[in-house]
Amino acid sequence: SQDTVFYSRDTEKLKDLFFEFVRDNIKSLIINACGQFRGNYVPANRSNEELYYKYGEAEKNNFLATQAERWLKIDDDRKGQVKSFLDTAIRLLKIGDDVEIDDTSGLGIINIYVKKNGRKFYLAEEGFGIRQVLSIILESAITSAENFDIDASNLGPAYGGDPSSPYLIVIEEPETNLHPTNQAKLMDLLLLANKAFNLRFIIETHSEYMIRR
């Protein structure tokens, strides 16, 4: 009947509103938890299509630009501790041979390049999926480099560190615009980051490829 149809539609609307409310509030709790318990939050929309980013405006533009600023503030010794992981990730996901982040222009501009076969390409020229997944890999490396001691006392068991003080990274929809094969590979890399850097991850995903991994 007409009343039944109305009830059914109204119920579906209420159900959608309920789940939206729960999702948003849980997300807020997780973000707050990251602030209280050493950790970071990686949002679903991690990157916009821009050739370069300006210092001081990164947070307004997108998450990836903020990461680039954080990377540039890390000293070379700490970067060296995570370079092997970054190289492994970039090649496994077939992003390229290397990724370069620099501000050598002297104009307060940050550039992000992907290196392939000896040539450099702006990251913005790559697919949206590559920018999205690179942000996740960078967060693992940056969080580790920012927080561990050079003497490896805060590194995970794989580097002889103390496993009692992990850092938490919460990732929203890591599978976005990512081929199923790379979704599975990304999970392997997160497991590697867990063992190498004593990182812990909370992942919100709809991907069966990631869940089964």
N, CA, C and O of each residue as an XYZ file, in Angstrom:
852
protein
N       0.844     -1.188      0.000
C       0.000      0.000      0.000
C       0.879      1.238      0.000
O       2.100      1.146      0.128
N       0.240      2.413     -0.146
C       0.981      3.663     -0.158
C       1.637      3.922      1.196
O       2.762      4.418      1.261
N       0.924      3.582      2.290
C       1.484      3.769      3.628
C       2.729      2.910      3.821
O       3.706      3.337      4.437
N       2.679      1.702      3.287
C       3.808      0.787      3.423
C       5.032      1.307      2.684
O       6.154      1.248      3.187
N       4.790      1.824      1.463
C       5.890      2.386      0.677
C       6.504      3.565      1.405
O       7.727      3.703      1.454
N       5.645      4.432      1.980
C       6.137      5.595      2.700
C       6.981      5.160      3.903
O       8.049      5.715      4.163
N       6.483      4.157      4.627
C       7.195      3.659      5.794
C       8.558      3.096      5.408
O       9.567      3.321      6.077
N       8.547      2.350      4.295
C       9.792      1.729      3.855
C      10.832      2.776      3.488
O      11.996      2.659      3.871
N      10.420      3.796      2.751
C      11.347      4.845      2.355
C      11.835      5.627      3.560
O      13.012      5.973      3.656
N      10.903      5.909      4.495
C      11.265      6.650      5.684
C      12.269      5.868      6.534
O      13.200      6.442      7.098
N      12.069      4.565      6.615
C      12.976      3.707      7.373
C      14.369      3.709      6.768
O      15.362      3.788      7.491
N      14.448      3.623      5.441
C      15.742      3.638      4.768
C      16.473      4.955      5.002
O      17.689      4.983      5.194
N      15.706      6.047      4.982
C      16.321      7.354      5.209
C      16.864      7.455      6.623
O      17.972      7.947      6.838
N      16.072      6.984      7.595
C      16.517      7.014      8.983
C      17.752      6.136      9.183
O      18.674      6.488      9.918
N      17.744      4.987      8.512
C      18.879      4.088      8.628
C      20.142      4.739      8.082
O      21.210      4.638      8.687
N      20.018      5.417      6.921
C      21.173      6.098      6.340
C      21.685      7.200      7.264
O      22.892      7.361      7.439
N      20.756      7.960      7.855
C      21.149      9.036      8.767
C      21.831      8.481     10.008
O      22.788      9.065     10.516
N      21.332      7.351     10.488
C      21.924      6.725     11.679
C      23.357      6.302     11.411
O      24.258      6.596     12.197
N      23.566      5.606     10.289
C      24.914      5.130      9.985
C      25.861      6.286      9.702
O      27.044      6.216     10.033
N      25.343      7.356      9.089
C      26.183      8.536      8.857
C      26.596      9.165     10.182
O      27.739      9.589     10.351
N      25.644      9.222     11.126
C      25.932      9.773     12.452
C      26.991      8.930     13.171
O      27.942      9.467     13.739
N      26.816      7.614     13.140
C      27.754      6.711     13.805
C      29.147      6.829     13.181
O      30.148      6.925     13.891
N      29.198      6.821     11.833
C      30.480      6.904     11.139
C      31.222      8.181     11.489
O      32.414      8.141     11.794
N      30.520      9.333     11.447
C      31.168     10.612     11.718
C      31.655     10.710     13.158
O      32.727     11.255     13.419
N      30.863     10.179     14.095
C      31.253     10.267     15.497
C      32.394      9.320     15.834
O      33.273      9.656     16.627
N      32.379      8.134     15.229
C      33.489      7.206     15.440
C      34.775      7.790     14.861
O      35.844      7.685     15.461
N      34.655      8.408     13.681
C      35.820      9.037     13.058
C      36.378     10.116     13.977
O      37.594     10.227     14.135
N      35.501     10.913     14.585
C      35.941     11.966     15.489
C      36.655     11.391     16.707
O      37.678     11.917     17.145
N      36.109     10.312     17.247
C      36.737      9.664     18.400
C      38.122      9.129     18.049
O      39.061      9.244     18.837
N      38.237      8.542     16.854
C      39.524      7.984     16.430
C      40.555      9.093     16.252
O      41.704      8.949     16.670
N      40.145     10.203     15.631
C      41.066     11.327     15.435
C      41.540     11.873     16.777
O      42.720     12.182     16.947
N      40.614     11.990     17.733
C      40.983     12.463     19.066
C      41.936     11.487     19.743
O      42.875     11.887     20.430
N      41.675     10.190     19.533
C      42.543      9.166     20.123
C      43.956      9.262     19.562
O      44.935      9.073     20.285
N      44.054      9.556     18.271
C      45.372      9.700     17.641
C      46.151     10.841     18.299
O      47.371     10.764     18.446
N      45.435     11.900     18.694
C      46.108     13.009     19.336
C      46.552     12.685     20.754
O      47.590     13.166     21.209
N      45.764     11.868     21.455
C      46.073     11.541     22.846
C      47.088     10.411     22.955
O      47.939     10.425     23.844
N      47.004      9.435     22.061
C      47.924      8.309     22.072
C      48.795      8.393     20.837
O      48.332      7.907     19.805
N      49.888      8.897     20.812
C      50.844      9.038     19.732
C      50.399      8.419     18.412
O      50.588      7.225     18.182
N      49.821      9.218     17.568
C      49.376      8.676     16.302
C      48.919      9.746     15.336
O      48.818     10.921     15.689
N      48.642      9.324     14.103
C      48.200     10.233     13.050
C      47.026      9.638     12.292
O      46.810      8.426     12.280
N      46.277     10.526     11.662
C      45.082     10.137     10.909
C      45.282     10.464      9.433
O      45.654     11.584      9.082
N      45.030      9.474      8.565
C      45.155      9.655      7.119
C      43.750      9.645      6.519
O      43.099      8.600      6.527
N      43.263     10.774      5.997
C      41.884     10.857      5.501
C      41.693     10.150      4.164
O      42.659      9.774      3.501
N      40.437      9.978      3.782
C      40.120      9.299      2.523
C      40.570     10.124      1.318
O      41.123      9.576      0.364
N      40.336     11.438      1.355
C      40.770     12.317      0.269
C      42.131     12.889      0.631
O      42.225     13.862      1.379
N      43.198     12.272      0.090
C      44.553     12.580      0.521
C      45.295     13.533     -0.400
O      46.351     14.050     -0.035
N      44.751     13.774     -1.601
C      45.557     14.535     -2.562
C      44.678     15.267     -3.564
O      43.657     14.751     -4.017
N      45.105     16.500     -3.903
C      44.500     17.251     -4.998
C      45.505     17.333     -6.141
O      46.703     17.134     -5.944
N      45.012     17.621     -7.315
C      45.870     17.654     -8.507
C      46.502     19.028     -8.649
O      45.941     19.913     -9.295
N      47.678     19.206     -8.043
C      48.411     20.466     -8.114
C      49.865     20.180     -8.455
O      50.442     19.215     -7.954
N      50.462     21.012     -9.305
C      51.849     20.797     -9.706
C      52.822     21.086     -8.569
O      53.850     20.418     -8.459
N      52.519     22.063     -7.723
C      53.411     22.419     -6.628
C      52.578     22.982     -5.475
O      51.396     23.289     -5.628
N      53.230     23.107     -4.318
C      52.553     23.585     -3.119
C      53.379     24.691     -2.481
O      54.608     24.673     -2.556
N      52.716     25.648     -1.856
C      53.414     26.747     -1.196
C      53.543     26.456      0.297
O      52.633     25.908      0.919
N      54.681     26.831      0.852
C      54.887     26.688      2.295
C      53.815     27.473      3.049
O      53.428     28.569      2.643
N      53.350     26.899      4.140
C      52.379     27.596      4.978
C      50.953     27.451      4.516
O      50.026     27.750      5.268
N      50.755     26.991      3.275
C      49.404     26.820      2.755
C      49.071     25.358      2.528
O      47.988     25.021      2.050
N      50.011     24.498      2.873
C      49.837     23.077      2.566
C      48.589     22.498      3.203
O      47.841     21.764      2.559
N      48.361     22.831      4.482
C      47.232     22.226      5.188
C      45.904     22.628      4.551
O      44.944     21.858      4.569
N      45.853     23.836      3.990
C      44.633     24.297      3.334
C      44.409     23.561      2.018
O      43.270     23.356      1.598
N      45.505     23.165      1.368
C      45.391     22.552      0.045
C      45.016     21.075      0.133
O      43.941     20.680     -0.318
N      45.874     20.279      0.698
C      45.571     18.859      0.845
C      46.558     18.166      1.776
O      47.605     18.713      2.123
N      46.204     16.979      2.159
C      46.976     16.226      3.139
C      48.370     15.889      2.626
O      49.341     15.951      3.380
N      48.475     15.532      1.348
C      49.768     15.171      0.782
C      50.750     16.339      0.849
O      51.940     16.137      1.091
N      50.257     17.552      0.638
C      51.125     18.726      0.723
C      51.639     18.918      2.148
O      52.794     19.294      2.349
N      50.789     18.663      3.128
C      51.209     18.739      4.522
C      52.310     17.730      4.802
O      53.273     18.026      5.509
N      52.159     16.531      4.239
C      53.183     15.503      4.409
C      54.517     15.949      3.804
O      55.578     15.708      4.380
N      54.455     16.595      2.649
C      55.684     17.065      1.995
C      56.423     18.049      2.899
O      57.647     17.986      3.010
N      55.694     18.954      3.544
C      56.322     19.897      4.463
C      56.967     19.160      5.633
O      58.086     19.480      6.035
N      56.263     18.184      6.169
C      56.811     17.414      7.296
C      58.089     16.670      6.888
O      59.052     16.612      7.653
N      58.087     16.104      5.681
C      59.258     15.362      5.203
C      60.484     16.268      5.101
O      61.591     15.874      5.467
N      60.275     17.484      4.600
C      61.386     18.406      4.415
C      61.990     18.880      5.740
O      63.134     19.335      5.768
N      61.244     18.780      6.820
C      61.731     19.207      8.137
C      62.534     18.116      8.835
O      63.176     18.379      9.852
N      62.508     16.894      8.301
C      63.209     15.768      8.921
C      64.671     15.786      8.489
O      64.971     16.012      7.316
N      65.578     15.549      9.429
C      66.999     15.568      9.073
C      67.376     14.327      8.267
O      66.657     13.328      8.264
N      68.514     14.412      7.585
C      68.924     13.362      6.651
C      69.158     12.017      7.332
O      68.891     10.970      6.741
N      69.654     12.035      8.568
C      69.898     10.777      9.267
C      68.601     10.003      9.483
O      68.552      8.787      9.296
N      67.571     10.710      9.873
C      66.279     10.063     10.101
C      65.665      9.591      8.772
O      65.076      8.513      8.699
N      65.812     10.400      7.745
C      65.312      9.987      6.434
C      65.998      8.711      5.975
O      65.376      7.830      5.383
N      67.287      8.631      6.259
C      68.039      7.446      5.863
C      67.530      6.176      6.512
O      67.650      5.095      5.936
N      66.958      6.293      7.712
C      66.436      5.124      8.424
C      65.216      4.514      7.728
O      64.950      3.321      7.867
N      64.479      5.340      6.980
C      63.240      4.845      6.359
C      63.345      4.741      4.834
O      62.391      4.330      4.172
N      64.508      5.116      4.274
C      64.654      5.150      2.807
C      64.469      3.770      2.178
O      63.863      3.651      1.113
N      64.984      2.736      2.824
C      64.859      1.391      2.285
C      63.391      0.979      2.174
O      62.979      0.367      1.188
N      62.607      1.326      3.202
C      61.174      1.016      3.174
C      60.483      1.758      2.039
O      59.682      1.173      1.310
N      60.787      3.041      1.886
C      60.179      3.833      0.815
C      60.516      3.262     -0.561
O      59.641      3.138     -1.418
N      61.778      2.917     -0.765
C      62.200      2.360     -2.051
C      61.461      1.058     -2.350
O      61.010      0.832     -3.473
N      61.344      0.215     -1.340
C      60.631     -1.066     -1.513
C      59.179     -0.826     -1.900
O      58.657     -1.475     -2.807
N      58.526      0.110     -1.212
C      57.122      0.394     -1.464
C      56.894      0.964     -2.857
O      55.977      0.547     -3.565
N      57.733      1.919     -3.246
C      57.579      2.584     -4.545
C      57.716      1.589     -5.694
O      56.983      1.659     -6.681
N      58.655      0.670     -5.555
C      58.875     -0.312     -6.622
C      57.813     -1.409     -6.607
O      57.353     -1.842     -7.663
N      57.424     -1.858     -5.419
C      56.422     -2.925     -5.324
C      55.083     -2.488     -5.903
O      54.390     -3.275     -6.549
N      54.724     -1.228     -5.667
C      53.455     -0.696     -6.170
C      53.581     -0.139     -7.581
O      52.610      0.353     -8.155
N      54.800     -0.222     -8.140
C      55.082      0.233     -9.505
C      54.757      1.708     -9.701
O      54.226      2.113    -10.735
N      55.088      2.502     -8.687
C      54.913      3.945     -8.790
C      56.009      4.540     -9.658
O      55.763      5.463    -10.434
N      57.214      4.012     -9.524
C      58.362      4.498    -10.289
C      59.636      3.950     -9.684
O      59.613      2.938     -8.982
N      60.754      4.617     -9.953
C      62.041      4.208     -9.390
C      62.336      4.923     -8.079
O      63.029      4.391     -7.211
N      61.804      6.132     -7.945
C      62.058      6.916     -6.744
C      61.051      8.060     -6.701
O      60.430      8.399     -7.709
N      60.899      8.652     -5.506
C      60.071      9.846     -5.338
C      60.934     10.925     -4.711
O      61.647     10.663     -3.743
N      60.878     12.128     -5.249
C      61.698     13.238     -4.762
C      60.799     14.377     -4.303
O      59.888     14.803     -5.012
N      61.083     14.858     -3.095
C      60.368     16.019     -2.549
C      61.398     17.098     -2.288
O      62.336     16.877     -1.522
N      61.246     18.270     -2.907
C      62.250     19.323     -2.700
C      61.633     20.714     -2.699
O      60.504     20.924     -3.143
N      62.414     21.654     -2.182
C      62.030     23.070     -2.195
C      63.220     23.905     -2.649
O      63.507     24.968     -2.100
N      63.896     23.397     -3.657
C      65.144     24.022     -4.121
C      64.931     25.294     -4.932
O      65.897     25.974     -5.277
N      63.697     25.619     -5.235
C      63.444     26.800     -6.064
C      63.762     28.102     -5.335
O      64.019     29.126     -5.967
N      63.745     28.058     -3.983
C      63.998     29.267     -3.214
C      62.822     30.225     -3.201
O      62.946     31.357     -2.733
N      61.689     29.784     -3.706
C      60.499     30.635     -3.788
C      59.414     30.206     -2.811
O      58.266     30.634     -2.931
N      59.767     29.369     -1.848
C      58.772     28.882     -0.898
C      57.815     27.893     -1.514
O      56.670     27.760     -1.083
N      58.306     27.190     -2.545
C      57.452     26.236     -3.269
C      57.992     24.825     -3.082
O      59.199     24.594     -3.168
N      57.092     23.887     -2.826
C      57.453     22.481     -2.659
C      57.051     21.713     -3.902
O      55.914     21.816     -4.361
N      57.979     20.945     -4.449
C      57.706     20.102     -5.608
C      57.781     18.633     -5.209
O      58.625     18.242     -4.402
N      56.893     17.823     -5.782
C      56.926     16.373     -5.579
C      57.040     15.729     -6.965
O      56.195     15.931     -7.837
N      58.112     14.949     -7.139
C      58.365     14.307     -8.428
C      58.372     12.783     -8.275
O      58.681     12.242     -7.214
N      58.024     12.122     -9.363
C      58.223     10.681     -9.487
C      59.307     10.467    -10.534
O      59.223     11.007    -11.637
N      60.328      9.679    -10.193
C      61.411      9.397    -11.124
C      61.185      8.057    -11.804
O      60.934      7.044    -11.152
N      61.282      8.072    -13.149
C      61.111      6.853    -13.946
C      62.144      6.845    -15.066
O      62.217      7.781    -15.863
N      62.928      5.797    -15.117
C      63.911      5.640    -16.203
C      64.782      6.880    -16.389
O      65.056      7.298    -17.514
N      65.208      7.454    -15.277
C      66.108      8.602    -15.333
C      65.429      9.938    -15.584
O      66.106     10.962    -15.677
N      64.109      9.951    -15.697
C      63.384     11.206    -15.932
C      62.508     11.539    -14.728
O      62.090     10.649    -13.987
N      62.232     12.848    -14.539
C      61.391     13.291    -13.434
C      60.042     13.768    -13.965
O      59.972     14.475    -14.970
N      58.980     13.374    -13.279
C      57.623     13.785    -13.638
C      56.947     14.363    -12.393
O      57.130     13.857    -11.286
N      56.170     15.422    -12.586
C      55.385     15.937    -11.470
C      54.408     14.859    -10.998
O      53.803     14.156    -11.806
N      54.268     14.742     -9.685
C      53.332     13.760     -9.140
C      51.917     14.004     -9.653
O      51.146     13.061     -9.834
N      51.577     15.268     -9.884
C      50.234     15.611    -10.372
C      49.951     14.998    -11.742
O      48.791     14.858    -12.129
N      51.005     14.632    -12.480
C      50.821     14.024    -13.799
C      50.503     12.537    -13.703
O      50.122     11.911    -14.692
N      50.660     11.977    -12.505
C      50.373     10.563    -12.303
C      48.897     10.376    -11.987
O      48.180     11.349    -11.757
N      48.442      9.128    -11.976
C      47.038      8.845    -11.704
C      46.653      9.176    -10.270
O      47.497      9.226     -9.375
N      45.372      9.400    -10.078
C      44.849      9.745     -8.752
C      45.146      8.632     -7.746
O      45.461      8.907     -6.589
N      45.046      7.385     -8.184
C      45.312      6.253     -7.303
C      46.741      6.247     -6.783
O      46.986      5.885     -5.632
N      47.688      6.650     -7.632
C      49.097      6.695     -7.218
C      49.297      7.760     -6.145
O      49.995      7.527     -5.158
N      48.690      8.917     -6.335
C      48.817      9.974     -5.325
C      48.198      9.538     -4.003
O      48.724      9.839     -2.931
N      47.086      8.835     -4.088
C      46.407      8.379     -2.875
C      47.259      7.377     -2.093
O      47.423      7.510     -0.880
N      47.796      6.382     -2.786
C      48.552      5.335     -2.096
C      49.923      5.848     -1.642
O      50.431      5.418     -0.607
N      50.520      6.757     -2.406
C      51.807      7.313     -1.998
C      51.677      8.038     -0.661
O      52.591      8.000      0.164
N      50.553      8.689     -0.454
C      50.319      9.389      0.800
C      50.341      8.436      1.989
O      50.846      8.784      3.056
N      49.799      7.243      1.810
C      49.788      6.244      2.885
C      51.203      5.766      3.181
O      51.600      5.647      4.341
N      51.965      5.490      2.116
C      53.346      5.031      2.280
C      54.192      6.121      2.954
O      54.985      5.835      3.851
N      54.015      7.361      2.515
C      54.757      8.472      3.110
C      54.431      8.637      4.586
O      55.317      8.914      5.394
N      53.158      8.467      4.940
C      52.779      8.632      6.343
C      53.475      7.605      7.226
O      53.911      7.921      8.332
N      53.577      6.383      6.735
C      54.282      5.347      7.496
C      55.745      5.734      7.712
O      56.281      5.603      8.812
N      56.378      6.214      6.642
C      57.793      6.593      6.724
C      57.997      7.851      7.561
O      58.904      7.908      8.392
N      57.155      8.857      7.343
C      57.309     10.129      8.047
C      57.058      9.966      9.542
O      57.824     10.475     10.360
N      55.995      9.262      9.899
C      55.691      9.043     11.318
C      56.849      8.344     12.010
O      57.214      8.690     13.133
N      57.425      7.355     11.331
C      58.561      6.625     11.903
C      59.773      7.536     12.042
O      60.405      7.571     13.098
N      60.101      8.275     10.983
C      61.286      9.139     10.997
C      61.152     10.272     12.010
O      62.139     10.674     12.625
N      59.947     10.784     12.184
C      59.735     11.890     13.118
C      59.889     11.453     14.577
O      60.266     12.250     15.436
N      59.596     10.190     14.843
C      59.430      9.783     16.235
C      60.464      8.822     16.799
O      60.590      8.718     18.019
N      61.211      8.110     15.949
C      62.181      7.206     16.563
C      63.534      7.873     16.774
O      63.876      8.868     16.135
N      64.285      7.285     17.693
C      65.634      7.784     17.973
C      66.608      7.208     16.952
O      66.409      6.102     16.449
N      67.649      7.953     16.652
C      68.627      7.511     15.678
C      69.325      6.221     16.134
O      69.776      5.427     15.308
N      69.408      6.021     17.469
C      70.052      4.805     17.965
C      69.141      3.590     17.882
O      69.484      2.514     18.372
N      67.972      3.766     17.258
C      67.025      2.671     16.994
C      66.306      2.182     18.249
O      65.711      1.105     18.222
N      66.340      2.934     19.338
C      65.682      2.473     20.560
C      64.169      2.455     20.444
O      63.498      1.757     21.204
N      63.620      3.220     19.495
C      62.176      3.220     19.316
C      61.731      2.461     18.071
O      60.547      2.472     17.733
N      62.661      1.803     17.388
C      62.287      1.040     16.208
C      61.673     -0.293     16.615
O      61.822     -0.739     17.753
N      60.992     -0.915     15.680
C      60.340     -2.185     15.965
C      61.320     -3.341     16.051
O      62.523     -3.161     15.863
N      60.795     -4.547     16.339
C      61.632     -5.729     16.523
C      62.559     -6.031     15.346
O      63.656     -6.554     15.538
N      62.121     -5.706     14.135
C      62.945     -6.012     12.959
C      64.273     -5.253     12.988
O      65.258     -5.697     12.398
N      64.298     -4.100     13.682
C      65.523     -3.321     13.811
C      66.059     -3.337     15.243
O      66.856     -2.479     15.621
N      65.618     -4.318     16.038
C      66.114     -4.457     17.390
C      65.572     -3.432     18.365
O      66.188     -3.185     19.402
N      64.442     -2.834     18.057
C      63.875     -1.810     18.934
C      62.938     -2.372     19.978
O      62.755     -3.584     20.087
N      62.349     -1.473     20.745
C      61.450     -1.836     21.834
C      60.016     -1.892     21.317
O      59.500     -0.852     20.906
N      59.342     -3.043     21.311
C      57.984     -3.161     20.778
C      56.909     -2.653     21.721
O      55.722     -2.752     21.410
N      57.302     -2.106     22.876
C      56.309     -1.728     23.885
C      55.729     -0.337     23.669
O      54.796      0.039     24.378
N      56.239      0.439     22.722
C      55.754      1.805     22.544
C      55.433      2.091     21.083
O      56.131      2.881     20.446
N      54.388      1.463     20.539
C      54.062      1.646     19.120
C      53.390      2.988     18.839
O      52.847      3.625     19.742
N      53.434      3.402     17.588
C      52.697      4.561     17.119
C      51.503      4.063     16.309
O      51.558      3.014     15.667
N      50.435      4.835     16.355
C      49.192      4.446     15.699
C      48.932      5.315     14.479
O      49.044      6.538     14.552
N      48.582      4.686     13.347
C      48.150      5.408     12.155
C      46.773      4.886     11.758
O      46.593      3.688     11.537
N      45.815      5.783     11.672
C      44.456      5.436     11.264
C      44.283      5.842      9.804
O      44.505      6.998      9.445
N      43.886      4.886      8.964
C      43.772      5.138      7.519
C      42.331      4.920      7.069
O      41.743      3.865      7.306
N      41.781      5.926      6.425
C      40.408      5.844      5.928
C      40.405      5.483      4.442
O      41.000      6.186      3.625
N      39.745      4.405      4.106
C      39.557      3.947      2.726
C      40.870      3.916      1.933
O      41.002      4.627      0.937
N      41.826      3.114      2.355
C      43.118      3.046      1.631
C      42.991      2.480      0.223
O      43.894      2.648     -0.597
N      41.884      1.816     -0.061
C      41.714      1.173     -1.373
C      41.256      2.132     -2.460
O      41.132      1.722     -3.614
N      40.999      3.400     -2.132
C      40.447      4.353     -3.087
C      41.276      4.447     -4.363
O      42.471      4.740     -4.316
N      40.621      4.192     -5.525
C      41.261      4.276     -6.844
C      42.505      3.398     -6.968
O      43.435      3.729     -7.703
N      42.514      2.286     -6.249
C      43.679      1.395     -6.262
C      43.273      0.031     -6.814
O      42.278     -0.550     -6.382
N      44.054     -0.478     -7.775
C      43.774     -1.786     -8.367
C      43.796     -2.862     -7.281
O      44.598     -2.777     -6.350
N      42.921     -3.880     -7.386
C      42.877     -4.950     -6.373
C      44.237     -5.573     -6.067
O      44.527     -5.893     -4.914
N      45.073     -5.746     -7.097
C      46.409     -6.308     -6.864
C      47.224     -5.414     -5.947
O      47.907     -5.901     -5.046
N      47.155     -4.095     -6.176
C      47.902     -3.155     -5.347
C      47.280     -2.989     -3.962
O      47.969     -2.622     -3.010
N      45.980     -3.259     -3.849
C      45.359     -3.241     -2.527
C      45.990     -4.306     -1.642
O      46.299     -4.058     -0.477
N      46.178     -5.492     -2.206
C      46.813     -6.587     -1.465
C      48.277     -6.255     -1.162
O      48.767     -6.525     -0.066
N      48.976     -5.665     -2.151
C      50.378     -5.304     -1.937
C      50.517     -4.235     -0.852
O      51.464     -4.255     -0.065
N      49.562     -3.301     -0.819
C      49.602     -2.258      0.200
C      49.497     -2.868      1.596
O      50.173     -2.418      2.521
N      48.668     -3.872      1.749
C      48.557     -4.545      3.043
C      49.879     -5.195      3.426
O      50.272     -5.165      4.592
N      50.566     -5.781      2.452
C      51.881     -6.377      2.729
C      52.859     -5.313      3.223
O      53.656     -5.561      4.127
N      52.789     -4.121      2.615
C      53.690     -3.041      3.001
C      53.372     -2.513      4.401
O      54.280     -2.148      5.148
N      52.090     -2.471      4.755
C      51.717     -2.035      6.098
C      52.189     -3.040      7.148
O      52.583     -2.663      8.251
N      52.144     -4.299      6.796
C      52.677     -5.330      7.692
C      54.189     -5.168      7.850
O      54.739     -5.341      8.938
N      54.849     -4.832      6.734
C      56.292     -4.586      6.783
C      56.597     -3.392      7.687
O      57.539     -3.433      8.479
N      55.794     -2.325      7.565
C      55.985     -1.135      8.402
C      55.757     -1.462      9.869
O      56.432     -0.927     10.749
N      54.806     -2.339     10.123
C      54.545     -2.774     11.500
C      55.767     -3.463     12.098
O      56.152     -3.190     13.234
N      56.367     -4.352     11.324
C      57.518     -5.104     11.822
C      58.782     -4.240     11.881
O      59.581     -4.349     12.811
N      58.946     -3.381     10.871
C      60.175     -2.596     10.788
C      60.192     -1.405     11.732
O      61.230     -1.091     12.314
N      59.040     -0.731     11.890
C      59.008      0.525     12.627
C      58.104      0.495     13.849
O      57.903      1.521     14.500
N      57.555     -0.683     14.165
C      56.682     -0.807     15.333
C      55.454      0.101     15.216
O      55.022      0.694     16.204
N      54.901      0.206     14.018
C      53.685      0.975     13.803
C      52.466      0.067     13.967
O      52.523     -1.130     13.686
N      51.367      0.659     14.425
C      50.088     -0.036     14.489
C      49.111      0.701     13.577
O      49.179      1.924     13.455
N      48.208     -0.032     12.939
C      47.279      0.577     11.995
C      45.834      0.223     12.342
O      45.528     -0.911     12.710
N      44.959      1.210     12.216
C      43.511      0.978     12.200
C      43.052      1.359     10.800
O      43.265      2.490     10.363
N      42.428      0.430     10.097
C      42.072      0.642      8.698
C      40.562      0.532      8.515
O      39.948     -0.469      8.884
N      39.978      1.577      7.939
C      38.551      1.547      7.587
C      38.472      1.258      6.095
O      38.878      2.089      5.283
N      37.962      0.105      5.730
C      37.980     -0.312      4.323
C      36.740     -1.119      3.957
O      36.118     -1.756      4.807
N      36.397     -1.076      2.671
C      35.342     -1.921      2.114
C      35.938     -2.990      1.201
O      35.207     -3.732      0.544
N      37.253     -3.064      1.166
C      37.933     -3.944      0.211
C      38.105     -5.353      0.768
O      38.758     -5.545      1.794
N      37.521     -6.331      0.092
C      37.707     -7.719      0.506
C      39.142     -8.173      0.257
O      39.632     -9.080      0.930
N      39.819     -7.545     -0.710
C      41.215     -7.908     -1.000
C      42.128     -7.544      0.165
O      43.104     -8.238      0.446
N      41.797     -6.449      0.833
C      42.611     -6.026      1.964
C      42.252     -6.827      3.210
O      43.127     -7.196      3.993
N      40.981     -7.089      3.386
C      40.528     -7.825      4.570
C      41.055     -9.242      4.559
O      41.494     -9.751      5.591
N      41.018     -9.886      3.402
C      41.486    -11.277      3.296
C      42.981    -11.396      3.445
O      43.491    -12.462      3.791
N      43.703    -10.293      3.185
C      45.162    -10.358      3.275
C      45.590    -10.555      4.724
O      46.784    -10.635      5.010
